[in-house]
CSV table of C-alpha atoms and ligand atoms in Angstrom, one decimal:
chain,number,residue,atom,x,y,z
A,1,MET,CA,6.4,38.3,-22.4
A,2,SER,CA,6.5,34.8,-23.9
A,3,SER,CA,5.0,34.3,-27.3
A,4,LYS,CA,2.1,32.4,-25.7
A,5,GLY,CA,2.1,34.7,-22.7
A,6,ASP,CA,-0.4,37.3,-23.8
A,7,ARG,CA,-2.7,38.4,-21.0
A,8,LEU,CA,-6.5,38.2,-21.4
A,9,TRP,CA,-7.0,41.7,-20.1
A,10,GLY,CA,-5.1,45.0,-20.7
A,11,GLY,CA,-6.9,46.4,-23.7
A,12,GLY,CA,-7.0,49.8,-22.1
A,13,TYR,CA,-3.5,49.8,-20.6
A,14,GLU,CA,-1.0,52.4,-21.7
A,15,GLN,CA,1.9,51.6,-19.3
A,16,ALA,CA,3.9,48.5,-18.8
A,17,THR,CA,3.3,46.9,-15.4
A,18,HIS,CA,6.0,46.8,-12.6
A,19,PRO,CA,8.3,43.9,-12.9
A,20,LEU,CA,7.0,42.2,-9.8
A,21,VAL,CA,3.4,42.5,-10.8
A,22,GLN,CA,3.3,39.3,-12.9
A,23,ARG,CA,4.9,37.2,-10.2
A,24,MET,CA,2.8,38.7,-7.3
A,25,ASN,CA,-0.4,38.4,-9.3
A,26,ALA,CA,0.0,34.9,-10.6
A,27,SER,CA,-1.6,32.0,-8.7
A,28,VAL,CA,-1.1,29.4,-11.5
A,29,ALA,CA,1.8,27.7,-9.6
A,30,TYR,CA,-0.8,26.4,-7.1
A,31,ASP,CA,-4.3,26.9,-8.4
A,32,ARG,CA,-3.4,24.6,-11.4
A,33,ARG,CA,-4.3,21.8,-9.0
A,34,MET,CA,-7.9,22.7,-9.7
A,35,ALA,CA,-7.5,22.3,-13.5
A,36,ARG,CA,-9.8,19.3,-13.8
A,37,GLU,CA,-12.5,21.1,-11.8
A,38,ASP,CA,-12.1,24.2,-13.9
A,39,ILE,CA,-12.7,22.2,-17.1
A,40,ILE,CA,-15.7,20.4,-15.6
A,41,GLY,CA,-17.1,23.8,-14.7
A,42,SER,CA,-16.5,25.1,-18.3
A,43,VAL,CA,-18.2,22.0,-19.8
A,44,ALA,CA,-21.3,22.7,-17.7
A,45,HIS,CA,-21.3,26.4,-18.4
A,46,ALA,CA,-20.9,25.9,-22.2
A,47,THR,CA,-23.6,23.2,-22.2
A,48,MET,CA,-26.0,25.6,-20.5
A,49,LEU,CA,-25.1,28.4,-22.9
A,50,ARG,CA,-25.7,26.1,-25.9
A,51,ASP,CA,-29.1,25.0,-24.5
A,52,GLN,CA,-30.1,28.6,-24.0
A,53,GLY,CA,-29.2,29.5,-27.6
A,54,ILE,CA,-26.4,31.8,-26.4
A,55,LEU,CA,-23.7,29.5,-28.0
A,56,GLU,CA,-24.0,27.9,-31.4
A,57,GLU,CA,-23.8,24.2,-31.7
A,58,ALA,CA,-20.6,24.3,-33.9
A,59,ASP,CA,-18.8,26.5,-31.4
A,60,TYR,CA,-20.0,24.4,-28.5
A,61,ALA,CA,-18.7,21.2,-30.2
A,62,ALA,CA,-15.3,22.8,-30.8
A,63,ILE,CA,-15.0,24.0,-27.2
A,64,LEU,CA,-15.8,20.5,-25.9
A,65,VAL,CA,-13.2,18.9,-28.2
A,66,GLY,CA,-10.6,21.5,-27.2
A,67,LEU,CA,-11.3,21.1,-23.4
A,68,ARG,CA,-11.0,17.3,-23.6
A,69,ALA,CA,-7.7,17.6,-25.4
A,70,ILE,CA,-6.4,20.1,-22.8
A,71,LEU,CA,-7.4,18.0,-19.9
A,72,ALA,CA,-5.6,15.0,-21.5
A,73,GLU,CA,-2.5,17.1,-21.8
A,74,ILE,CA,-2.7,18.3,-18.2
A,75,GLU,CA,-3.2,14.8,-17.0
A,76,VAL,CA,-0.1,13.4,-18.8
A,77,GLY,CA,1.9,16.5,-17.8
A,78,THR,CA,2.6,17.9,-21.2
A,79,PHE,CA,0.5,21.0,-20.8
A,80,GLU,CA,2.5,24.2,-20.7
A,81,TRP,CA,1.6,26.4,-17.8
A,82,ILE,CA,2.4,30.1,-18.3
A,83,GLU,CA,2.9,32.5,-15.4
A,84,ALA,CA,2.0,35.5,-17.6
A,85,ARG,CA,-1.4,33.9,-18.0
A,86,GLU,CA,-1.8,34.4,-14.3
A,87,ASP,CA,-4.1,31.6,-13.1
A,88,VAL,CA,-5.5,28.2,-13.9
A,89,HIS,CA,-8.6,29.8,-15.4
A,90,MET,CA,-6.8,32.0,-17.9
A,91,ASN,CA,-4.2,29.4,-18.8
A,92,ILE,CA,-6.9,27.0,-19.8
A,93,GLU,CA,-8.9,29.6,-21.7
A,94,ALA,CA,-5.8,30.9,-23.5
A,95,ALA,CA,-4.7,27.4,-24.4
A,96,LEU,CA,-8.2,26.7,-25.8
A,97,ARG,CA,-7.8,29.8,-28.0
A,98,ASP,CA,-4.4,28.6,-29.1
A,99,ARG,CA,-6.0,25.3,-30.0
A,100,ILE,CA,-9.4,26.1,-31.5
A,101,GLY,CA,-9.2,29.8,-32.3
A,102,ALA,CA,-12.2,32.2,-32.3
A,103,PRO,CA,-14.9,29.9,-30.7
A,104,ALA,CA,-12.8,29.9,-27.5
A,105,GLY,CA,-13.6,33.6,-27.0
A,106,ARG,CA,-17.3,32.7,-26.5
A,107,LEU,CA,-16.8,30.4,-23.5
A,108,HIS,CA,-16.4,33.2,-21.0
A,109,THR,CA,-19.8,34.7,-22.0
A,110,ALA,CA,-21.9,35.5,-18.8
A,111,ARG,CA,-19.1,34.3,-16.6
A,112,SER,CA,-16.3,35.9,-14.5
A,113,ARG,CA,-13.2,34.4,-12.9
A,114,ASN,CA,-14.9,35.4,-9.7
A,115,ASP,CA,-17.8,32.9,-10.0
A,116,GLN,CA,-15.4,30.5,-11.8
A,117,VAL,CA,-12.9,30.3,-8.9
A,118,ALA,CA,-15.7,30.0,-6.4
A,119,LEU,CA,-17.0,27.1,-8.3
A,120,ASP,CA,-13.7,25.4,-8.8
A,121,GLU,CA,-12.9,25.5,-5.1
A,122,ARG,CA,-16.3,23.9,-4.3
A,123,LEU,CA,-15.7,21.1,-6.8
A,124,TRP,CA,-12.2,20.6,-5.6
A,125,LEU,CA,-13.2,20.5,-1.9
A,126,ARG,CA,-16.1,18.1,-2.6
A,127,ARG,CA,-13.7,15.6,-4.2
A,128,ARG,CA,-11.0,15.9,-1.5
A,129,LEU,CA,-13.4,15.9,1.4
A,130,LEU,CA,-15.0,12.7,0.1
A,131,GLY,CA,-11.5,11.2,0.0
A,132,ILE,CA,-10.9,12.3,3.6
A,133,ALA,CA,-14.3,10.8,4.6
A,134,GLN,CA,-13.1,7.5,3.1
A,135,HIS,CA,-9.9,7.6,5.2
A,136,LEU,CA,-11.9,8.4,8.3
A,137,LEU,CA,-14.1,5.4,7.7
A,138,ALA,CA,-11.1,3.1,7.1
A,139,PHE,CA,-9.5,4.3,10.3
A,140,MET,CA,-12.7,3.7,12.3
A,141,SER,CA,-13.1,0.3,10.8
A,142,ALA,CA,-9.5,-0.9,11.4
A,143,VAL,CA,-9.3,0.5,14.9
A,144,ALA,CA,-12.7,-0.9,15.9
A,145,GLU,CA,-11.4,-4.3,14.8
A,146,GLN,CA,-8.3,-3.8,16.9
A,147,ALA,CA,-10.5,-2.8,19.8
A,148,TRP,CA,-12.5,-6.0,19.4
A,149,GLN,CA,-9.4,-8.0,19.6
A,150,HIS,CA,-8.3,-6.2,22.7
A,151,ARG,CA,-11.7,-5.8,24.3
A,152,ASP,CA,-10.7,-7.6,27.5
A,153,TRP,CA,-7.1,-6.6,27.8
A,154,PRO,CA,-6.8,-4.7,31.0
A,155,MET,CA,-5.0,-1.4,30.9
A,156,CYS,CA,-4.4,1.6,33.2
A,157,GLY,CA,-6.7,4.5,32.6
A,158,TYR,CA,-5.1,7.8,33.3
A,159,THR,CA,-6.1,11.3,34.5
A,160,HIS,CA,-3.3,13.9,34.7
A,161,LEU,CA,-1.2,11.1,33.2
A,162,GLN,CA,-1.4,9.4,36.7
A,163,ARG,CA,-2.7,5.9,37.0
A,164,ALA,CA,-6.3,6.2,37.8
A,165,GLN,CA,-8.7,3.3,37.2
A,166,PRO,CA,-8.7,0.2,35.0
A,167,VAL,CA,-10.0,0.3,31.5
A,168,THR,CA,-9.3,-2.0,28.6
A,169,VAL,CA,-7.1,-1.5,25.5
A,170,GLY,CA,-10.3,-1.9,23.5
A,171,HIS,CA,-12.1,0.8,25.5
A,172,HIS,CA,-9.2,3.2,25.1
A,173,LEU,CA,-9.1,2.6,21.3
A,174,LEU,CA,-12.8,3.1,20.9
A,175,ALA,CA,-12.5,6.5,22.7
A,176,HIS,CA,-10.4,7.6,19.7
A,177,VAL,CA,-12.8,6.1,17.3
A,178,GLU,CA,-15.6,8.3,18.8
A,179,ALA,CA,-13.5,11.5,18.0
A,180,PHE,CA,-12.9,10.4,14.4
A,181,GLU,CA,-16.6,9.7,13.9
A,182,ARG,CA,-17.3,13.2,15.0
A,183,ASP,CA,-14.7,14.4,12.4
A,184,LEU,CA,-16.6,12.4,9.8
A,185,ASP,CA,-19.8,13.9,10.9
A,186,ARG,CA,-18.3,17.4,10.5
A,187,VAL,CA,-17.1,16.6,7.0
A,188,LEU,CA,-20.5,15.3,5.9
A,189,SER,CA,-22.4,18.2,7.4
A,190,LEU,CA,-20.0,20.7,5.7
A,191,LEU,CA,-20.4,18.9,2.4
A,192,ALA,CA,-24.2,19.3,2.7
A,193,ARG,CA,-23.9,23.0,3.7
A,194,MET,CA,-21.6,23.8,0.7
A,195,ASP,CA,-23.8,22.0,-1.8
A,196,VAL,CA,-24.6,25.4,-3.5
A,197,CYS,CA,-23.7,26.4,-7.0
A,198,PRO,CA,-22.1,29.9,-7.3
A,199,LEU,CA,-21.9,29.9,-11.1
A,200,GLY,CA,-24.0,32.6,-12.9
A,201,ALA,CA,-23.2,35.2,-10.2
A,202,GLY,CA,-20.8,36.6,-12.8
A,203,ALA,CA,-18.3,39.1,-11.4
A,204,LEU,CA,-20.7,40.2,-8.7
A,205,ALA,CA,-24.1,41.2,-10.1
A,206,GLY,CA,-25.2,38.3,-12.4
A,207,THR,CA,-25.6,38.9,-16.1
A,208,THR,CA,-27.9,40.5,-18.6
A,209,LEU,CA,-27.9,37.4,-20.8
A,210,PRO,CA,-30.6,34.8,-20.4
A,211,ILE,CA,-28.7,32.1,-18.6
A,212,ASP,CA,-30.2,29.1,-16.7
A,213,ARG,CA,-28.4,28.8,-13.4
A,214,VAL,CA,-30.5,25.9,-12.2
A,215,ARG,CA,-29.5,23.9,-15.3
A,216,THR,CA,-25.7,24.6,-14.7
A,217,ALA,CA,-26.1,23.6,-11.1
A,218,ALA,CA,-27.8,20.3,-12.0
A,219,LEU,CA,-25.0,19.5,-14.6
A,220,LEU,CA,-22.5,20.0,-11.8
A,221,GLY,CA,-24.3,17.9,-9.2
A,222,PHE,CA,-25.4,20.7,-6.9
A,223,SER,CA,-28.8,20.6,-5.4
A,224,ARG,CA,-29.1,24.4,-4.8
A,225,VAL,CA,-28.1,27.7,-6.5
A,226,ALA,CA,-26.6,30.6,-4.5
A,227,ARG,CA,-29.4,33.0,-3.8
A,228,ASN,CA,-27.3,36.2,-3.8
A,229,SER,CA,-24.7,37.0,-6.4
A,230,LEU,CA,-22.6,39.1,-4.1
A,231,ASP,CA,-22.4,36.4,-1.5
A,232,ALA,CA,-21.8,33.7,-4.2
A,233,VAL,CA,-18.5,35.3,-5.2
A,234,SER,CA,-17.3,36.4,-1.7
A,235,ASP,CA,-18.3,33.4,0.5
A,236,ARG,CA,-15.4,31.3,1.6
A,237,ASP,CA,-17.2,29.8,4.7
A,238,HIS,CA,-16.8,26.3,3.3
A,239,LEU,CA,-13.0,26.8,3.3
A,240,LEU,CA,-13.2,28.0,6.9
A,241,ASP,CA,-15.4,25.1,7.8
A,242,THR,CA,-12.9,22.7,6.2
A,243,LEU,CA,-10.0,24.3,7.9
A,244,MET,CA,-11.8,24.1,11.3
A,245,ALA,CA,-12.6,20.5,10.7
A,246,ALA,CA,-9.0,19.8,9.6
A,247,ALA,CA,-7.6,21.6,12.6
A,248,THR,CA,-9.9,19.7,14.9
A,249,GLY,CA,-9.2,16.4,13.1
A,250,MET,CA,-5.4,17.0,13.3
A,251,THR,CA,-5.8,17.8,17.0
A,252,HIS,CA,-7.3,14.3,17.5
A,253,ILE,CA,-4.5,12.8,15.4
A,254,SER,CA,-1.8,14.6,17.4
A,255,ARG,CA,-3.2,13.2,20.7
A,256,ILE,CA,-2.8,9.7,19.3
A,257,GLY,CA,0.6,10.6,18.1
A,258,GLU,CA,1.6,11.7,21.6
A,259,GLU,CA,0.2,8.5,23.1
A,260,LEU,CA,2.1,6.4,20.7
A,261,VAL,CA,5.3,8.2,21.5
A,262,LEU,CA,4.7,7.7,25.2
A,263,PHE,CA,3.4,4.2,25.0
A,264,ALA,CA,6.3,3.0,22.7
A,265,SER,CA,8.9,4.4,25.1
A,266,ALA,CA,10.8,1.9,27.4
A,267,GLU,CA,9.3,3.8,30.3
A,268,PHE,CA,5.8,2.5,29.3
A,269,GLY,CA,6.5,-0.3,26.9
A,270,TYR,CA,2.8,-0.7,26.2
A,271,VAL,CA,3.1,-0.9,22.4
A,272,ARG,CA,5.6,-1.9,19.8
A,273,LEU,CA,5.6,0.1,16.6
A,274,PRO,CA,6.4,-1.9,13.5
A,275,ASP,CA,9.7,-1.0,11.8
A,276,ALA,CA,7.7,0.4,8.8
A,277,PHE,CA,6.8,3.4,11.0
A,278,THR,CA,10.1,4.1,12.8
A,279,THR,CA,13.5,5.4,11.8
A,280,GLY,CA,17.0,4.8,13.1
A,281,SER,CA,19.4,7.3,14.6
A,282,SER,CA,22.5,8.2,12.5
A,283,LEU,CA,24.5,8.1,15.8
A,284,MET,CA,23.0,5.7,18.3
A,285,PRO,CA,22.7,2.2,16.8
A,286,GLN,CA,20.1,1.0,19.3
A,287,LYS,CA,17.5,3.6,18.5
A,288,LYS,CA,14.2,3.1,16.8
A,289,ASN,CA,12.5,6.5,16.9
A,290,PRO,CA,8.8,6.9,16.5
A,291,ASP,CA,9.2,9.7,13.9
A,292,MET,CA,5.9,9.2,12.2
A,293,ALA,CA,4.0,9.4,15.5
A,294,GLU,CA,6.0,12.6,16.4
A,295,LEU,CA,5.3,14.1,12.9
A,296,ILE,CA,1.6,13.5,13.1
A,297,ARG,CA,1.7,15.2,16.5
A,298,GLY,CA,3.8,18.1,15.1
A,299,LYS,CA,1.8,18.7,11.9
A,300,SER,CA,-1.3,19.7,13.8
A,301,GLY,CA,0.3,23.0,14.5
A,302,ARG,CA,0.7,24.0,10.9
A,303,VAL,CA,-2.9,23.1,10.1
A,304,ALA,CA,-4.1,25.2,13.0
A,305,GLY,CA,-1.9,28.0,11.5
A,306,ASP,CA,-3.7,27.5,8.1
A,307,LEU,CA,-7.0,28.1,9.8
A,308,VAL,CA,-5.8,31.3,11.4
A,309,SER,CA,-4.2,32.4,8.2
A,310,LEU,CA,-7.5,32.3,6.2
A,311,LEU,CA,-9.4,33.9,9.1
A,312,MET,CA,-7.0,36.8,9.0
A,313,THR,CA,-7.2,37.0,5.2
A,314,LEU,CA,-11.0,37.3,5.2
A,315,LYS,CA,-11.6,39.5,8.1
A,316,GLY,CA,-12.6,43.0,7.2
A,317,LEU,CA,-13.0,42.3,3.4
A,318,PRO,CA,-15.7,44.4,1.9
A,319,LEU,CA,-18.2,42.8,-0.5
A,320,ALA,CA,-17.7,41.3,-3.0
A,321,TYR,CA,-14.6,39.7,-4.5
A,322,ASN,CA,-11.2,41.1,-3.5
A,323,LYS,CA,-7.8,39.9,-4.7
A,324,ASP,CA,-6.8,39.1,-1.1
A,325,MET,CA,-9.0,36.1,-1.6
A,326,GLN,CA,-6.5,34.5,-3.9
A,327,GLU,CA,-4.6,33.9,-0.7
A,328,ASP,CA,-7.2,31.4,0.4
A,329,LYS,CA,-5.8,28.5,-1.7
A,330,GLU,CA,-2.4,27.7,-0.2
A,331,PRO,CA,-3.6,27.3,3.4
A,332,LEU,CA,-6.6,25.3,2.1
A,333,PHE,CA,-4.5,23.0,0.0
A,334,ASP,CA,-1.8,22.6,2.7
A,335,ALA,CA,-4.4,21.7,5.4
A,336,VAL,CA,-6.2,19.2,3.2
A,337,ASP,CA,-3.0,17.6,2.0
A,338,THR,CA,-1.6,17.4,5.5
A,339,TRP,CA,-4.8,16.0,7.0
A,340,ASP,CA,-5.2,13.4,4.2
A,341,ASP,CA,-1.6,12.2,4.6
A,342,CYS,CA,-1.7,12.0,8.4
A,343,LEU,CA,-5.0,10.1,8.2
A,344,VAL,CA,-3.6,7.5,5.8
A,345,LEU,CA,-0.5,7.1,8.0
A,346,LEU,CA,-2.4,6.7,11.2
A,347,ARG,CA,-5.0,4.4,9.6
A,348,ASP,CA,-2.1,2.1,8.8
A,349,MET,CA,0.1,2.7,11.8
A,350,LEU,CA,-2.3,2.4,14.8
A,351,PRO,CA,-3.8,-0.9,13.8
A,352,ALA,CA,-0.3,-2.3,13.3
A,353,ALA,CA,0.9,-1.3,16.8
A,354,GLU,CA,1.4,-4.4,18.9
A,355,TRP,CA,0.0,-4.1,22.4
A,356,GLN,CA,2.2,-5.7,25.0
A,357,LYS,CA,0.3,-7.7,27.6
A,358,LYS,CA,3.0,-7.8,30.4
A,359,PRO,CA,3.9,-4.2,30.7
A,360,LEU,CA,0.2,-3.3,30.5
A,361,SER,CA,-0.6,-5.6,33.5
A,362,ASP,CA,2.6,-4.8,35.5
A,363,ALA,CA,1.5,-1.1,35.4
A,364,LEU,CA,-1.9,-2.1,36.7
A,365,ASP,CA,-0.4,-3.9,39.6
A,366,LYS,CA,1.6,-1.0,40.9
A,367,GLY,CA,-0.8,1.8,40.5
A,368,PHE,CA,-3.4,1.2,43.2
A,369,LEU,CA,-5.9,1.3,40.4
A,370,LEU,CA,-8.5,-0.5,42.4
A,371,ALA,CA,-8.6,2.0,45.3
A,372,THR,CA,-11.9,3.4,44.2
A,373,ASP,CA,-13.3,-0.2,43.9
A,374,LEU,CA,-12.2,-0.8,47.5
A,375,ALA,CA,-13.9,2.5,48.6
A,376,ASP,CA,-17.1,1.1,46.9
A,377,VAL,CA,-16.8,-2.1,49.1
A,378,LEU,CA,-17.0,0.1,52.2
A,379,VAL,CA,-19.9,1.9,50.6
A,380,ARG,CA,-21.7,-1.4,50.1
A,381,ASN,CA,-21.0,-2.1,53.8
A,382,GLY,CA,-22.8,1.0,54.8
A,383,VAL,CA,-19.9,3.6,55.1
A,384,PRO,CA,-20.6,7.0,53.6
A,385,PHE,CA,-18.4,7.5,50.5
A,386,ARG,CA,-16.5,10.5,51.9
A,387,ASP,CA,-15.5,8.5,54.9
A,388,SER,CA,-14.5,5.4,52.9
A,389,HIS,CA,-12.5,7.7,50.5
A,390,GLU,CA,-10.6,8.9,53.6
A,391,ARG,CA,-9.9,5.5,55.0
A,392,ILE,CA,-8.7,4.1,51.7
A,393,ALA,CA,-6.4,7.1,51.2
A,394,VAL,CA,-4.8,6.5,54.6
A,395,LEU,CA,-4.3,2.9,53.7
A,396,VAL,CA,-2.7,3.7,50.3
A,397,ASN,CA,-0.4,6.2,52.0
A,398,ARG,CA,0.8,3.6,54.4
A,399,LEU,CA,1.4,1.0,51.6
A,400,VAL,CA,3.3,3.5,49.5
A,401,LYS,CA,5.6,4.2,52.5
A,402,GLU,CA,6.0,0.4,53.0
A,403,ARG,CA,6.7,0.1,49.3
A,404,THR,CA,4.0,-2.5,48.8
A,405,THR,CA,0.7,-2.9,47.0
A,406,PHE,CA,-2.8,-4.2,47.7
A,407,ARG,CA,-2.0,-7.4,46.0
A,408,ARG,CA,1.3,-8.1,47.9
A,409,LEU,CA,-0.4,-7.3,51.2
A,410,GLY,CA,-3.1,-9.7,50.4
A,411,ALA,CA,-6.9,-9.6,50.7
A,412,ALA,CA,-6.9,-10.9,54.3
A,413,ARG,CA,-4.8,-8.0,55.6
A,414,VAL,CA,-6.5,-5.4,53.5
A,415,ALA,CA,-9.9,-6.6,54.8
A,416,GLU,CA,-8.6,-6.5,58.4
A,417,ALA,CA,-7.3,-2.9,57.9
A,418,LEU,CA,-10.6,-1.8,56.5
A,419,ASP,CA,-12.8,-3.9,58.8
A,420,VAL,CA,-14.8,-5.4,56.0
A,421,PRO,CA,-15.4,-9.1,54.9
A,422,GLN,CA,-12.4,-10.7,53.2
A,423,GLU,CA,-14.5,-12.1,50.3
A,424,ASP,CA,-15.6,-8.6,49.4
A,425,VAL,CA,-12.0,-7.4,49.3
A,426,ALA,CA,-10.8,-10.4,47.3
A,427,ASP,CA,-13.6,-9.8,44.9
A,428,ALA,CA,-12.8,-6.1,44.5
A,429,LEU,CA,-9.1,-6.6,44.0
A,430,ASN,CA,-9.6,-9.0,41.0
A,431,ILE,CA,-9.0,-6.9,37.9
A,432,LYS,CA,-11.1,-9.1,35.6
A,433,ARG,CA,-14.0,-8.9,38.0
A,434,ALA,CA,-13.4,-5.2,38.5
A,435,LEU,CA,-13.9,-4.6,34.8
A,436,ARG,CA,-17.0,-6.8,34.7
A,437,LYS,CA,-18.5,-4.7,37.5
A,438,ARG,CA,-18.3,-1.6,35.3
A,439,ASP,CA,-21.6,-2.5,33.7
A,440,VAL,CA,-23.1,0.8,32.8
A,441,ILE,CA,-23.4,2.4,29.4
A,442,GLY,CA,-20.1,3.7,28.1
A,443,ALA,CA,-18.0,1.8,30.7
A,444,PRO,CA,-15.2,-0.7,30.0
A,445,HIS,CA,-17.1,-3.9,30.7
A,446,PRO,CA,-15.4,-6.2,28.1
A,447,THR,CA,-18.7,-7.4,26.8
A,448,ARG,CA,-19.9,-3.9,26.3
A,449,VAL,CA,-16.6,-2.9,24.7
A,450,GLY,CA,-17.0,-5.8,22.3
A,451,ARG,CA,-20.5,-4.8,21.4
A,452,GLU,CA,-19.5,-1.2,20.9
A,453,ALA,CA,-16.7,-2.3,18.6
A,454,ARG,CA,-19.1,-4.3,16.5
A,455,ALA,CA,-21.6,-1.4,16.4
A,456,VAL,CA,-18.9,0.8,14.9
A,457,GLU,CA,-18.6,-1.6,12.0
A,458,ARG,CA,-22.3,-1.4,11.3
A,459,ARG,CA,-22.3,2.4,11.3
A,460,VAL,CA,-19.3,2.4,9.0
A,461,GLN,CA,-21.3,0.3,6.5
A,462,ALA,CA,-24.1,2.9,6.5
A,463,TYR,CA,-21.7,5.8,6.1
A,464,ARG,CA,-20.0,4.0,3.3
A,465,ALA,CA,-23.2,3.7,1.3
A,466,ARG,CA,-23.9,7.4,1.8
A,467,ILE,CA,-20.4,8.4,0.6
A,468,THR,CA,-20.4,6.1,-2.4
A,469,LYS,CA,-23.6,7.9,-3.5
A,470,LEU,CA,-22.0,11.3,-3.1
A,471,GLN,CA,-19.0,10.1,-5.2
A,472,GLN,CA,-21.0,9.6,-8.3
A,473,PRO,CA,-19.5,11.8,-11.1
A,474,CYS,CA,-21.7,14.7,-12.1
A,475,GLU,CA,-23.2,14.9,-15.6
A,476,ALA,CA,-20.6,17.5,-16.8
A,477,GLU,CA,-17.8,15.2,-15.7
A,478,LEU,CA,-19.3,12.3,-17.6
A,479,MET,CA,-19.7,14.5,-20.7
A,480,LEU,CA,-16.0,15.3,-20.5
A,481,THR,CA,-14.8,11.8,-20.2
A,482,ARG,CA,-17.3,10.2,-22.6
B,1,LIG,N1,-6.8,33.7,-9.4
B,1,LIG,C1,-7.9,34.4,-8.8
B,1,LIG,C2,-8.2,33.9,-7.4
B,1,LIG,O1,-7.7,32.9,-7.1
B,1,LIG,C3,-9.1,34.2,-9.7
B,1,LIG,C4,-10.1,35.3,-9.6
B,1,LIG,C5,-9.6,36.5,-10.1
B,1,LIG,N2,-10.6,37.5,-10.2
B,1,LIG,C6,-10.2,38.8,-10.5
B,1,LIG,N3,-11.2,39.6,-10.6
B,1,LIG,N4,-9.0,39.2,-10.7
B,1,LIG,O2,-8.8,34.6,-6.6
């Protein structure tokens, strides 16, 4: 054991532990990421103890000075993390004892690592989720602007990856914005649900000392206190909610990744990805590979795995705290880090993609995208839709065999084949007009698309105000940095 490595338990132990115990038991290698949150929690707890007359003013002052110095060391990277001290909580407490001596022993009064770790995770998640919310907003804003710029650029819409009906690039982009707005909504609602302070639950059954849990919660910026001490130390639902939101968000990201891979290929040629987001091949000099788009597609798998990993860890655990729960952190950190990185990348990559007008319109020409519009012409001329569907299908079949298109055949001959007025056919086969005819809520009429793009920006402003409010540092944090 290192000179500073003495454990904070073991008073009643007669045997040395197995050589693997220390390494298996330790979580400090990863939970040290919650050091700042751990210290903020200690400041709030100590302040409440002082206010309740449980901690003397002089001890309180020493603890505060010590915690400030420790945080400074951690933040510049000179703090010595010791595996034998097991986790972030005991490293900080032991370092405080090294630094200020006896008063440090009073900090853990009426507290357990069980309510402490539950608190640290909530504080850590709050900070990181607000960061993710900011990225989601930046994505929505940048992509809505790009949608505005391309609100009237015709593009093939697909089903089954087969050319189906015309949309616009703006409409396509706004579809993705919708998904990301739902991700944001999930983050905000889970933040509201986890706005509950577990501190004061102790190891599992509260404390016999006269603490004030409402005061601690207020110092930490929580609006509610956990109602049940057993639940307070064993609840990890907010981690599961986060992992579910991350897995869903990453699924959205992966779908865009896939589209960028497809659309940037020579086969489509719809977008050009800037060099900043591609990499070369070590063998083939002509290559510009869309690695970043592929990676954001690929990384959705590991985040889904993180969710499953925590579900499996928690299933079947009896109340209250169990050491299994220490395994909650690595999947959580991995999922949040991955989601955060991928969002930043996509936020910068998608708006920088250059849409290519000619390949987009060439594809429109060849795909019989206006077949449904022609069927509607027959409907307007009194033909039942099922019959008109049949007649257009027969015509398309013929043109495919003749290797031609509606446009090359010309409105006059299409009209003749269908026995409808030529003006109606000419009107239906005009792509610009075809888009303008789609004038219902949610459809790709360019004016509607433009309006929707602008509406996104207004919603983003409102979300931003809400998030800025949530980002205000809590009182305990201010006391620490003051
Ligand atoms: N490192 C522990 C964890 O992450 C902290 C709580 C430990 N509690 C205990 N009773 N051993 O879960």
